[in-house]
mmCIF file of C-alpha atoms and ligand atoms in Angstrom:
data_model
loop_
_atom_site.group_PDB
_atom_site.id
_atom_site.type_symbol
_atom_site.label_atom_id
_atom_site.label_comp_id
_atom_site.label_asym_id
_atom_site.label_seq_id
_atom_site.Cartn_x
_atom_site.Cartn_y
_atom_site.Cartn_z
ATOM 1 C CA UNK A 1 23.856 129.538 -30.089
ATOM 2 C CA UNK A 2 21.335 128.173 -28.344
ATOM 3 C CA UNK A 3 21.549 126.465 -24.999
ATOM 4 C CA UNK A 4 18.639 124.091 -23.665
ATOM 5 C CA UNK A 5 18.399 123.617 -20.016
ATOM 6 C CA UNK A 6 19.133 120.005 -20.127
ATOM 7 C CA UNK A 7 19.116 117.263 -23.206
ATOM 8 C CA UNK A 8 19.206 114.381 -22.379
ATOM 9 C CA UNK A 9 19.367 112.418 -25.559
ATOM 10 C CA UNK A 10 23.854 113.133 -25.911
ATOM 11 C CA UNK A 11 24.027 110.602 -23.050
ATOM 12 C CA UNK A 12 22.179 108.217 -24.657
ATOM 13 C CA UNK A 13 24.565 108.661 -28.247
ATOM 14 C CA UNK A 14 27.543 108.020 -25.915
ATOM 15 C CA UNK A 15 26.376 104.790 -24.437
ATOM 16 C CA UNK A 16 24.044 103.656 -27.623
ATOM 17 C CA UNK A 17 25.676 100.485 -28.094
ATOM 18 C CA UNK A 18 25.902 99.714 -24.457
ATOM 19 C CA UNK A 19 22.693 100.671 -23.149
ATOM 20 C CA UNK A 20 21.165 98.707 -26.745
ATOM 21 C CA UNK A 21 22.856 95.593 -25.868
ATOM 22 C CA UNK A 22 21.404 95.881 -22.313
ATOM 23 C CA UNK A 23 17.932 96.057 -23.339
ATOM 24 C CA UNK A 24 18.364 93.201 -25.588
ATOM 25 C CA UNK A 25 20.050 90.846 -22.930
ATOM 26 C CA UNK A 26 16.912 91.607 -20.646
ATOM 27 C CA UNK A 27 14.587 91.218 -23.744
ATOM 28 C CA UNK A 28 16.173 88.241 -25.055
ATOM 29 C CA UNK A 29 15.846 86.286 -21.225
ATOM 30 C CA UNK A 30 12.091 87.058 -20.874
ATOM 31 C CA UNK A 31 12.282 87.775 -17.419
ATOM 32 C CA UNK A 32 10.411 91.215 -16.841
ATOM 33 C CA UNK A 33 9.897 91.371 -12.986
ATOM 34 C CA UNK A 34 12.443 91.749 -10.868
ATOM 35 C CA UNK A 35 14.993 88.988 -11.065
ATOM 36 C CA UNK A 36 19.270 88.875 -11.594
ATOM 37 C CA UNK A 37 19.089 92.592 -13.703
ATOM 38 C CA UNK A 38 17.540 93.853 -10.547
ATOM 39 C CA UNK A 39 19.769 91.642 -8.223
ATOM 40 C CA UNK A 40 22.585 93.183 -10.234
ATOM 41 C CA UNK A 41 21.860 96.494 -9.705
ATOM 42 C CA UNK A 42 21.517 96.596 -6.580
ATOM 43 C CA UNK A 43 24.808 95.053 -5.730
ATOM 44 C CA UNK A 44 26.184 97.131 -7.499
ATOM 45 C CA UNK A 45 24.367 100.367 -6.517
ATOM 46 C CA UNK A 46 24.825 99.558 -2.880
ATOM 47 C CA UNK A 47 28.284 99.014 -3.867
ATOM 48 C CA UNK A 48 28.846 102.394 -5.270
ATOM 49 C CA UNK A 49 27.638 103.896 -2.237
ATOM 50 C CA UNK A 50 29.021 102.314 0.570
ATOM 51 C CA UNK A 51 25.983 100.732 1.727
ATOM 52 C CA UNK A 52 25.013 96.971 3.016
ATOM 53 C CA UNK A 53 22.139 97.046 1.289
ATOM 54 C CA UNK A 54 20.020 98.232 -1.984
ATOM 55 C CA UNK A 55 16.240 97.710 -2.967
ATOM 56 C CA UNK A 56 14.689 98.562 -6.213
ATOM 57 C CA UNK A 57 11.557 100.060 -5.851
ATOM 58 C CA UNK A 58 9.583 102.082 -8.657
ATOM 59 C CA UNK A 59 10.907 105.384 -8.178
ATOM 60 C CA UNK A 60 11.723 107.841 -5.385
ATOM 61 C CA UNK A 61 8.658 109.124 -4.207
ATOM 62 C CA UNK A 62 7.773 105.462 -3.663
ATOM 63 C CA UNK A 63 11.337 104.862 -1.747
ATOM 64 C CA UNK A 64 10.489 107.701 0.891
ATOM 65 C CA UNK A 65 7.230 106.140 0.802
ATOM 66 C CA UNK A 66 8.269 102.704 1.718
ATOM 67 C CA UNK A 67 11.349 103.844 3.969
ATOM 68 C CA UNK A 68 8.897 105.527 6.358
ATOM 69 C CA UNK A 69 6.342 102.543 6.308
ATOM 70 C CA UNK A 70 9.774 100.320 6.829
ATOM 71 C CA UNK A 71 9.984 102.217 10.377
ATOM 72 C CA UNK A 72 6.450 102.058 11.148
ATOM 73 C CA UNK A 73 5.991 105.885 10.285
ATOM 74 C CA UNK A 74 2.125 107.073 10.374
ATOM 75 C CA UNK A 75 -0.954 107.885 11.661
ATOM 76 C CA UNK A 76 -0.278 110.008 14.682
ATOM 77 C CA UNK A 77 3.369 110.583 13.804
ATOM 78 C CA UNK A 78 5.047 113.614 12.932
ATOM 79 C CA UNK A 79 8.642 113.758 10.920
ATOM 80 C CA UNK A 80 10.826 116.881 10.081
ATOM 81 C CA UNK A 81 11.225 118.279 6.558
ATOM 82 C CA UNK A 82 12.860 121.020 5.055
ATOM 83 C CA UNK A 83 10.654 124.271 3.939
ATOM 84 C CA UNK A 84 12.861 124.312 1.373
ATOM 85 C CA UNK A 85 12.410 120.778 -0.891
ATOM 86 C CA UNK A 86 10.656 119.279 -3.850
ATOM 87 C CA UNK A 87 7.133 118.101 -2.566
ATOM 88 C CA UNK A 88 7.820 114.744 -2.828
ATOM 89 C CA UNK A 89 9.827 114.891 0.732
ATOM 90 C CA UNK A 90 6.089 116.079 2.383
ATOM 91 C CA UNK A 91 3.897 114.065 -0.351
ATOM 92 C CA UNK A 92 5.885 110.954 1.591
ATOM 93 C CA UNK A 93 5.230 111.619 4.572
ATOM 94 C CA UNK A 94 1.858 113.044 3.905
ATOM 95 C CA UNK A 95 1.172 109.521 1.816
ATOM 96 C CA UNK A 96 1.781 107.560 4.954
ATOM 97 C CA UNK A 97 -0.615 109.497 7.458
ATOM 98 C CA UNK A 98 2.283 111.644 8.851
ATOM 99 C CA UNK A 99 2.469 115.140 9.402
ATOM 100 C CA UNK A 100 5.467 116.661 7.768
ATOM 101 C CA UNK A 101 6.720 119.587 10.718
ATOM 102 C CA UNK A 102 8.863 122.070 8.014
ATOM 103 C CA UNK A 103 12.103 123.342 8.955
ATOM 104 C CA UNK A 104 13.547 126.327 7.798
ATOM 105 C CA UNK A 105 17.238 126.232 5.109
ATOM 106 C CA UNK A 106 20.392 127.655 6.072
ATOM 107 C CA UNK A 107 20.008 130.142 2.845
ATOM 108 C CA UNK A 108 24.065 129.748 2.098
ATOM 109 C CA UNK A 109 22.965 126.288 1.305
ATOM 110 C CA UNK A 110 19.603 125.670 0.834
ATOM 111 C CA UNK A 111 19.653 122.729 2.876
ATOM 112 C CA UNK A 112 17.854 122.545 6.332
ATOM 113 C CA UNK A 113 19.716 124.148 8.973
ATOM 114 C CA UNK A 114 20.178 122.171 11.905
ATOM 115 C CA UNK A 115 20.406 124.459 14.417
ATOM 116 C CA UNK A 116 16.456 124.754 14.040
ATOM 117 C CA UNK A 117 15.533 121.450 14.074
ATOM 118 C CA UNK A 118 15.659 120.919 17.902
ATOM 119 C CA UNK A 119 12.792 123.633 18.391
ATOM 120 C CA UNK A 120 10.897 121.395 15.978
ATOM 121 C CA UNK A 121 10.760 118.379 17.822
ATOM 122 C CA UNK A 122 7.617 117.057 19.533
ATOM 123 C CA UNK A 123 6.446 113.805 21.501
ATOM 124 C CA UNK A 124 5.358 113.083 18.464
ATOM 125 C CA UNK A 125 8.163 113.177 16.291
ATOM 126 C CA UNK A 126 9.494 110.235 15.083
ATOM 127 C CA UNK A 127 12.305 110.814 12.280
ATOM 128 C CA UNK A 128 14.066 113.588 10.261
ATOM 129 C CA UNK A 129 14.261 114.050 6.610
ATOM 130 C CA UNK A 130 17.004 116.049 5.739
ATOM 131 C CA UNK A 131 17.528 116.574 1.426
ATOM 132 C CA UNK A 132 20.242 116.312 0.332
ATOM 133 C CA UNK A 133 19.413 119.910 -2.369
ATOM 134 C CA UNK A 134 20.489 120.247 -5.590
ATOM 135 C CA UNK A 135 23.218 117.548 -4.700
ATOM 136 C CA UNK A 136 24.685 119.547 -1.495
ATOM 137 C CA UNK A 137 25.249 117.353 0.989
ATOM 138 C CA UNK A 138 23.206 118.597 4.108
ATOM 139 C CA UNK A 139 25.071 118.504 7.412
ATOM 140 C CA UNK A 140 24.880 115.286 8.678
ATOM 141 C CA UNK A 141 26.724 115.294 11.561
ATOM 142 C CA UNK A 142 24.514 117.067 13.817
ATOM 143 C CA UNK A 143 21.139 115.849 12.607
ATOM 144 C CA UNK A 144 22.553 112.450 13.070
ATOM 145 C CA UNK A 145 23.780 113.485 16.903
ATOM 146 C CA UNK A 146 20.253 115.189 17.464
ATOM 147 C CA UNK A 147 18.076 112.156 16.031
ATOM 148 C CA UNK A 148 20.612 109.886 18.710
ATOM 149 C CA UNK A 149 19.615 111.942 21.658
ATOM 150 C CA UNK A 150 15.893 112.308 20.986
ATOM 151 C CA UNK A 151 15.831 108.020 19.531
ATOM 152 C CA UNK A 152 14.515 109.346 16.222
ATOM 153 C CA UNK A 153 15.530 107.908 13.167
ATOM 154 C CA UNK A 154 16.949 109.769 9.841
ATOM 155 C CA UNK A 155 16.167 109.071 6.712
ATOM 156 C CA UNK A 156 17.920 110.783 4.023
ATOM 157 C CA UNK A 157 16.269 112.519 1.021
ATOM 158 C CA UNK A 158 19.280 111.539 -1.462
ATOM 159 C CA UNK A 159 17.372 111.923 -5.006
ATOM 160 C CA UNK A 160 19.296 114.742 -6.376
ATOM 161 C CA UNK A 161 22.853 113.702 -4.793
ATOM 162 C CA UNK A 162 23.867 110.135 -6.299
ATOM 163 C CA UNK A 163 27.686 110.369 -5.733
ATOM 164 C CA UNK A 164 28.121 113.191 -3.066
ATOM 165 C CA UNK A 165 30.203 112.988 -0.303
ATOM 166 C CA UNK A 166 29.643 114.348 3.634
ATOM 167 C CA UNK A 167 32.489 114.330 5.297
ATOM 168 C CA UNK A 168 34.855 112.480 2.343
ATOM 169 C CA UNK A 169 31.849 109.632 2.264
ATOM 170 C CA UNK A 170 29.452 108.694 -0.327
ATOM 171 C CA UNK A 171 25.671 109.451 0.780
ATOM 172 C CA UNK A 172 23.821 106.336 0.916
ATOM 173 C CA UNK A 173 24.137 104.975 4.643
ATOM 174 C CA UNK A 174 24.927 108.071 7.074
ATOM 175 C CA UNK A 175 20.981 107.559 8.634
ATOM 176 C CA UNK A 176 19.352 104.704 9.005
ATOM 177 C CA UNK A 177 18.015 104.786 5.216
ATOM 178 C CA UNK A 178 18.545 107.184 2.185
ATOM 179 C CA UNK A 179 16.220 107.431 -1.088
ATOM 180 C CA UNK A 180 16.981 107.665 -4.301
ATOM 181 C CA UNK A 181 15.198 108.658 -7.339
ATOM 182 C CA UNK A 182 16.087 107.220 -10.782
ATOM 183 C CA UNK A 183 14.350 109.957 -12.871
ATOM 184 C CA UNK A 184 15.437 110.384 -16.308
ATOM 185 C CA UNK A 185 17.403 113.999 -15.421
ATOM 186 C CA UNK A 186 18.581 112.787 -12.009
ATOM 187 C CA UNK A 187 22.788 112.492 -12.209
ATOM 188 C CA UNK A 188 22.232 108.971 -12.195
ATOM 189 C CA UNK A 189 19.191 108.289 -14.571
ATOM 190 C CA UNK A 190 17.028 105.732 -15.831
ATOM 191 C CA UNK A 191 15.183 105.814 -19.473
ATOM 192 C CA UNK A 192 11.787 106.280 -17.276
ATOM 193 C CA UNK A 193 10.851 105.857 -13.614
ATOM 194 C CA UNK A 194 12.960 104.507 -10.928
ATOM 195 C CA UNK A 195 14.043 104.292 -7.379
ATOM 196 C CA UNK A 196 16.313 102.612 -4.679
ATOM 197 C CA UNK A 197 16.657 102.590 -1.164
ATOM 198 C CA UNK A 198 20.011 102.232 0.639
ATOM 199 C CA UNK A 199 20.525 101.375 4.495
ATOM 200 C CA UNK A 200 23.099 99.579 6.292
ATOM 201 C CA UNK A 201 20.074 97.866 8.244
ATOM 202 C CA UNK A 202 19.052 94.770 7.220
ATOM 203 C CA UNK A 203 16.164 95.096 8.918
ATOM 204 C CA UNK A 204 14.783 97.872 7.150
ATOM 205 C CA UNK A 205 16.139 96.346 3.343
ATOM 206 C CA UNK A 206 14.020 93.697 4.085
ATOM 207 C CA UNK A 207 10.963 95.392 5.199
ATOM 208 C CA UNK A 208 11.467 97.284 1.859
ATOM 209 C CA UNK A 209 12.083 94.426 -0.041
ATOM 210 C CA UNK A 210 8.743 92.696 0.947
ATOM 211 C CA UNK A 211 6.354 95.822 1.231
ATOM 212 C CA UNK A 212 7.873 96.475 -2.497
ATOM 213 C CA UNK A 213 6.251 93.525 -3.453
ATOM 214 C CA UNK A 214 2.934 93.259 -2.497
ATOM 215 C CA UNK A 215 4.013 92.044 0.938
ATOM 216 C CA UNK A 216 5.242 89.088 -0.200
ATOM 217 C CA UNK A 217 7.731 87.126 0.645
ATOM 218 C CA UNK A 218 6.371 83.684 -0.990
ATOM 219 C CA UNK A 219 4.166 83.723 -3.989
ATOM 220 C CA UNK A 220 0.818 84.801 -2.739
ATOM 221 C CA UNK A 221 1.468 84.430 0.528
ATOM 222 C CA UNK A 222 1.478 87.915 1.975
ATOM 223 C CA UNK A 223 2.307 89.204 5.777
ATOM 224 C CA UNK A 224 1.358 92.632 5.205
ATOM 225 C CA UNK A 225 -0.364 95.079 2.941
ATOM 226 C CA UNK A 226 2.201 95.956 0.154
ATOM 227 C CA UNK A 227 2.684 98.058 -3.208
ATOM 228 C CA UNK A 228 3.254 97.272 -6.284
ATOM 229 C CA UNK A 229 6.702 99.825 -6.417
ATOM 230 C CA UNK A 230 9.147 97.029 -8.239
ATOM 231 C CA UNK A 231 12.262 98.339 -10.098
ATOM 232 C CA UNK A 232 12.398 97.701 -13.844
ATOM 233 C CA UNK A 233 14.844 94.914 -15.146
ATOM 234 C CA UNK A 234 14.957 96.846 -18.442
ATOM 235 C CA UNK A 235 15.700 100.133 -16.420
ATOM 236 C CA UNK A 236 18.094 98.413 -14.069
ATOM 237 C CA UNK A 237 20.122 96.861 -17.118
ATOM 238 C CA UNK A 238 20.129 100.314 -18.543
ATOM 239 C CA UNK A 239 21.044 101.800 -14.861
ATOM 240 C CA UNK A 240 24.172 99.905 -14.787
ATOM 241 C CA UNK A 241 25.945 100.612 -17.705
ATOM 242 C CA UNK A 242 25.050 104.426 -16.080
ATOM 243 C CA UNK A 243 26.672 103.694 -13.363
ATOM 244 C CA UNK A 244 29.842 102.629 -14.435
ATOM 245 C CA UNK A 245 29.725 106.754 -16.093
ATOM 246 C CA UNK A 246 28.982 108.485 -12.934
ATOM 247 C CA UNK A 247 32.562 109.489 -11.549
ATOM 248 C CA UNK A 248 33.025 110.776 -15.065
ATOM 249 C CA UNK A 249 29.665 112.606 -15.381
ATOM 250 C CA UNK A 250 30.079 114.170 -12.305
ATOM 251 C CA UNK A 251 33.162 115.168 -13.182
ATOM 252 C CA UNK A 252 32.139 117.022 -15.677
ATOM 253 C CA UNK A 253 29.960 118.835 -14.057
ATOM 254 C CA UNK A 254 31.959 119.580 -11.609
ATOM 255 C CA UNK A 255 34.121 121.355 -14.173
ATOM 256 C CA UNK A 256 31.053 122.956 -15.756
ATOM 257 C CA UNK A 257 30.056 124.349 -11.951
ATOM 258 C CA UNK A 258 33.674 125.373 -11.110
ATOM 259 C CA UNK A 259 33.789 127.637 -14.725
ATOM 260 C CA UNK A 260 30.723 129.205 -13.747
ATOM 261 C CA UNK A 261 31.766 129.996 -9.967
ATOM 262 C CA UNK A 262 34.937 131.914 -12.122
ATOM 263 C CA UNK A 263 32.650 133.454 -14.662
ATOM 264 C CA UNK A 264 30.054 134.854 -12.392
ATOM 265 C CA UNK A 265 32.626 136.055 -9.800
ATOM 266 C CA UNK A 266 31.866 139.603 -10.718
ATOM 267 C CA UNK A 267 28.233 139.031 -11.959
ATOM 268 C CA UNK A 268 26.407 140.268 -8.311
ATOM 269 C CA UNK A 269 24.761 137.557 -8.185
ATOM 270 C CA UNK A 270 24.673 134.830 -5.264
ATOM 271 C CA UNK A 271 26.317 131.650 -5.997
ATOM 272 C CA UNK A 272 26.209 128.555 -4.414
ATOM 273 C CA UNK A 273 28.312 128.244 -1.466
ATOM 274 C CA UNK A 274 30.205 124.742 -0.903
ATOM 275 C CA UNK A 275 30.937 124.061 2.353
ATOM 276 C CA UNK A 276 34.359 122.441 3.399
ATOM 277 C CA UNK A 277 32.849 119.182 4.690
ATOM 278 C CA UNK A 278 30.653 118.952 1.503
ATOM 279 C CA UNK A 279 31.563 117.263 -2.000
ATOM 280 C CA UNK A 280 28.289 118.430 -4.204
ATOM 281 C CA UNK A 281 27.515 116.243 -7.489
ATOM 282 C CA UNK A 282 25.689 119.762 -9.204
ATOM 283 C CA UNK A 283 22.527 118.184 -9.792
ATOM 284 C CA UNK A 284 21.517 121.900 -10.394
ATOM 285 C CA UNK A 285 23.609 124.768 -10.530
ATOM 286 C CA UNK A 286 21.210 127.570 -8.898
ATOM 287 C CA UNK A 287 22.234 131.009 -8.170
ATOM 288 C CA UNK A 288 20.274 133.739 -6.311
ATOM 289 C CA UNK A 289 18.786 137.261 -7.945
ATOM 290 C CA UNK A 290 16.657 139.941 -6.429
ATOM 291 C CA UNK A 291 15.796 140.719 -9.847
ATOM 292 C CA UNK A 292 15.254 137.084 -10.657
ATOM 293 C CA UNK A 293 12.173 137.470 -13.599
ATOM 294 C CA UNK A 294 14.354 139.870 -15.745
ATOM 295 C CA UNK A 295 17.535 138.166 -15.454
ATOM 296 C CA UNK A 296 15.447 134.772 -16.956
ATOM 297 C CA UNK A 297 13.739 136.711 -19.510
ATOM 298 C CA UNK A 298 17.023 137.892 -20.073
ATOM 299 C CA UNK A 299 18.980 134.216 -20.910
ATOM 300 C CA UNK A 300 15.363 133.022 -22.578
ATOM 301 C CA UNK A 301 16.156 135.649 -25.048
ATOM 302 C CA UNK A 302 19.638 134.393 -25.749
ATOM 303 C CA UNK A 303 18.337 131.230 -26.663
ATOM 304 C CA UNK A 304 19.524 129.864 -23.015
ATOM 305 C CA UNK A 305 17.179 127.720 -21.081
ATOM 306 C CA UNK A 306 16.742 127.918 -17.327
ATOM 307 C CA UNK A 307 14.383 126.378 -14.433
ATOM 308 C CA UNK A 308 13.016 127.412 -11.115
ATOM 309 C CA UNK A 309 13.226 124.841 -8.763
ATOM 310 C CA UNK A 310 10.985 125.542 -6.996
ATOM 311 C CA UNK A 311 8.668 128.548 -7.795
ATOM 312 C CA UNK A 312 6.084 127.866 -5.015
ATOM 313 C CA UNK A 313 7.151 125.853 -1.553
ATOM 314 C CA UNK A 314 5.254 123.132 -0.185
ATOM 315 C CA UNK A 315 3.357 125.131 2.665
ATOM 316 C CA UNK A 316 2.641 127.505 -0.117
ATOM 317 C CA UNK A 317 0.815 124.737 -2.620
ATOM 318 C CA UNK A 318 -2.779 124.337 -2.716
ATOM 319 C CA UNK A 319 -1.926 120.863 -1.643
ATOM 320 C CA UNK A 320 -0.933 121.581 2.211
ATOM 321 C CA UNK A 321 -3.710 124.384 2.339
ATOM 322 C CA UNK A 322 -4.819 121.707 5.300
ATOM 323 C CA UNK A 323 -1.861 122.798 7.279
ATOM 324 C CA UNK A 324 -2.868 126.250 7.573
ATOM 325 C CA UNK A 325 0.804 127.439 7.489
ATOM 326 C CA UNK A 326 0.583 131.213 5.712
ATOM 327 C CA UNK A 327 3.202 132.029 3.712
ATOM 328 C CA UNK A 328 5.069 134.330 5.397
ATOM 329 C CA UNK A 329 4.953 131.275 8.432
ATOM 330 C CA UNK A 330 8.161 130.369 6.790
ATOM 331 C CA UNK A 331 9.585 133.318 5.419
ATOM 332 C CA UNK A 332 13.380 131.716 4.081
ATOM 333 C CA UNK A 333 11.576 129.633 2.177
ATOM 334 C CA UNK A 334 9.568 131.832 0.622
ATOM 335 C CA UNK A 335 11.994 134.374 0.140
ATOM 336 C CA UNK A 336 14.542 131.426 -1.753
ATOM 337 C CA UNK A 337 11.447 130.422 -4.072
ATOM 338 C CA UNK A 338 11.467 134.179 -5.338
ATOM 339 C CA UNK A 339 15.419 134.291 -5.955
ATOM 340 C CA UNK A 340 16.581 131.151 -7.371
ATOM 341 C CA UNK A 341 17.235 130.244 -10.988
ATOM 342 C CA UNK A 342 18.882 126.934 -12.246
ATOM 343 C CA UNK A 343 21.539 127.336 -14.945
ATOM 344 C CA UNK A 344 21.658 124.955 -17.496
ATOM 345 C CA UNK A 345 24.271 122.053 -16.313
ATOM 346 C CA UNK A 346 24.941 118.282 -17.604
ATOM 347 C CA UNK A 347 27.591 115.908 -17.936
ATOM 348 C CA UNK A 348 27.370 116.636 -22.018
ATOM 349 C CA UNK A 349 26.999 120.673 -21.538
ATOM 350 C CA UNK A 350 30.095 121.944 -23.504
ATOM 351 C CA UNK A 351 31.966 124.342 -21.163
ATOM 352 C CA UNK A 352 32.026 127.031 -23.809
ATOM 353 C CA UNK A 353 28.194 126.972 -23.051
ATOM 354 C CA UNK A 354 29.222 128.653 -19.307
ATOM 355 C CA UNK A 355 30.999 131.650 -21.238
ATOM 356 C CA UNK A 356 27.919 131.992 -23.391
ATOM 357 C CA UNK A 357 25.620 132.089 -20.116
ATOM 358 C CA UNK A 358 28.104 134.343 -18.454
ATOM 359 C CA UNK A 359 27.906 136.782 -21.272
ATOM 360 C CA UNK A 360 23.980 137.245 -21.496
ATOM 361 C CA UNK A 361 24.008 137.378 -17.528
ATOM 362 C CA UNK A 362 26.424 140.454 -17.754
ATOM 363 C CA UNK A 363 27.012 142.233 -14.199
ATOM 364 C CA UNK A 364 24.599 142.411 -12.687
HETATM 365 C C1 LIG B 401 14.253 115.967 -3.563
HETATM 366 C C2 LIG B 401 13.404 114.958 -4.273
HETATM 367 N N1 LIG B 401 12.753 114.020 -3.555
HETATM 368 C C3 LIG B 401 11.995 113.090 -4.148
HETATM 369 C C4 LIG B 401 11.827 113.046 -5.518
HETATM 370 C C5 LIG B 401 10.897 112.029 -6.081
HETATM 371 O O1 LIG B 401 11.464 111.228 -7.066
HETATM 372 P P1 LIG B 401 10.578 110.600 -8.250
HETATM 373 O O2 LIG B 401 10.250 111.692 -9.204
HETATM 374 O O3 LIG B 401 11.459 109.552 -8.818
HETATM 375 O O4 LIG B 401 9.352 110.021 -7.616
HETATM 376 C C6 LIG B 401 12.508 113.996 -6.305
HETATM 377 C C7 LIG B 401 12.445 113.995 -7.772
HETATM 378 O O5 LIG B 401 11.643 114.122 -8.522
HETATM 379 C C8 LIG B 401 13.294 114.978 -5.673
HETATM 380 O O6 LIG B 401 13.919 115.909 -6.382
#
């Protein structure tokens, strides 16, 4: 038996005549940019997550992107990150002129710890950027209280978490703006590149909605220097009739997460740790091992696919060699990057596939 990582092409059977129909509707009405597919969408997505507002832009690096430049984020600024994140949270703020300032994880959760984020905070600070990992909610509550107190703003790292819940509600408006990423293997994803943004402030939609435009408003008549970073109507069309799957998708992998919690219970290894406040979607399912190169050698062997996410940290990549941050400057971080291993989840993973795993893992 063997078990990929992820396939994506089951979800695509399932919805075939669906997601064929949209694609003709949006080729059929010749309207390629923008316009009622996008409209659509973003009702609806804004909808789903308890928001005022939704913006298409063209994906989620893009969103963080445009999120920061909606509150006047650059040059001179600084804004919190976790140490422990894809590099698209820093590439943002990096893209803008920022500084990203890393924050260590809580390492039961991965997610940034709040307790440390007060020591980070400068004159210069301006927001925080808490990710919300793997699909685990990060604790709001307090980063929300903290950003009050010192007037910074949050803005929420949400591309791996479409249909969590903090506190019994939805991410998508807890800060002043959260970012999503459409990305083919995201829990909600597109059949290429997409994004949203979603905010309560409709301020900040609109600043979005223009700068995602060229800084338009009015055709060629522009009030500031804009992208191009314009949802898709084909992947919007093809993003709703998603949608309308994601309770059940996530279902499912809730199922698939809670069989492996059961079947590893005895492995040795470290499993992700939920806590009580938190409903996680299981973007990834990644456990912790000391002897983490073996044990994926191990599965690879089996005919079982795995990931790393991530092998190297941002302060770690060639790419922030400018920040002169050594790697043992952030040591959790570090230490995570050599542990983790993603197990193959998905809303179409068959849950025998979890005894399989279970059985090449052994005890560890
Ligand atoms: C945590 C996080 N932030 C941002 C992004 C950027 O999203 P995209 O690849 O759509 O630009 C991703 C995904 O790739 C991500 O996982």
């Amino acid at each position: 038996m063997s078990i990929p990582f992820l396939d994506l092409a089951p979800a695509y059977r399932e919805l075939k005549a669906e997601i064929d129909a949209a694609v003709a509707r949006v080729l059929e009405s010749g309207w390629f940019i923008l316009g009622p597919e996008v409209e659509a969408f973003e009702a609806e997505w804004a909808g789903y997550c308890g928001a005022d507002h939704a913006v298409g832009v063209a994906n989620g690096l893009d969103a963080l992107v445009l999120a920061l430049r909606a509150l006047d984020i650059g040059s001179g600024d600084e804004v919190i990150v976790p140490s422990n994140t894809y590099i698209a949270t820093w590439l943002a703020v990096s893209a803008v002129g920022a500084v990203p300032v890393p924050v260590e994880p809580d390492p039961a959760t991965h997610n940034i710890d709040p307790s440390r984020i007060a020591g980070a905070v400068t004159p210069r600070t301006r927001a925080i950027l808490p990710v919300h990992l793997y699909g685990q909610p990060a604790d709001l509550d307090p980063i929300l209280a903290l950003a009050r107190a010192r007037g910074l703003a949050v803005i929420e790292d949400a591309a791996q978490a479409h249909g969590a819940r903090y506190k019994g509600r939805r991410i998508g408006a807890h800060g002043d703006i959260a970012c999503w990423s459409f990305y083919p293997g995201k829990n909600l994803g597109a059949l290429g590149d997409g994004g949203a943004v979603t905010t309560n402030r409709a301020d900040l939609a609109d600043r979005v909605r223009v700068l995602r435009n060229y800084g338009s408003r009015a055709k060629y008549v522009h009030e500031v220097q804009g992208a191009n970073s314009r949802l898709d109507p084909l992947q919007a069309a093809v993003l709703r009739v998603k949608l309308a799957r994601l309770d059940d998708w996530n279902a499912r992998r809730r199922e698939i997460a809670a069989a492996y919690g059961a079947a590893l219970a005895e492995s040795g290894l470290i499993l992700p740790a939920v806590p009580d406040w938190a409903e996680p979607v299981w973007h990834l399912h990644v456990i912790r091992s000391d002897a983490r190169e073996a044990l994926q050698k191990r599965l690879s062997e089996a005919g079982i696919g795995t990931l790393i996410h991530y092998p190297i940290p941002p302060h770690m990549q060639a790419a922030y060699a400018g920040l002169g941050l050594a790697p043992e400057a952030l040591p959790l971080a570090r230490q995570l990057a050599g542990e983790v291993l993603s197990l193959p989840i998905g809303p179409h993973l068959a849950v025998e596939a979890v005894a399989e795993v279970a059985r090449a893992i052994g005890t560890a």
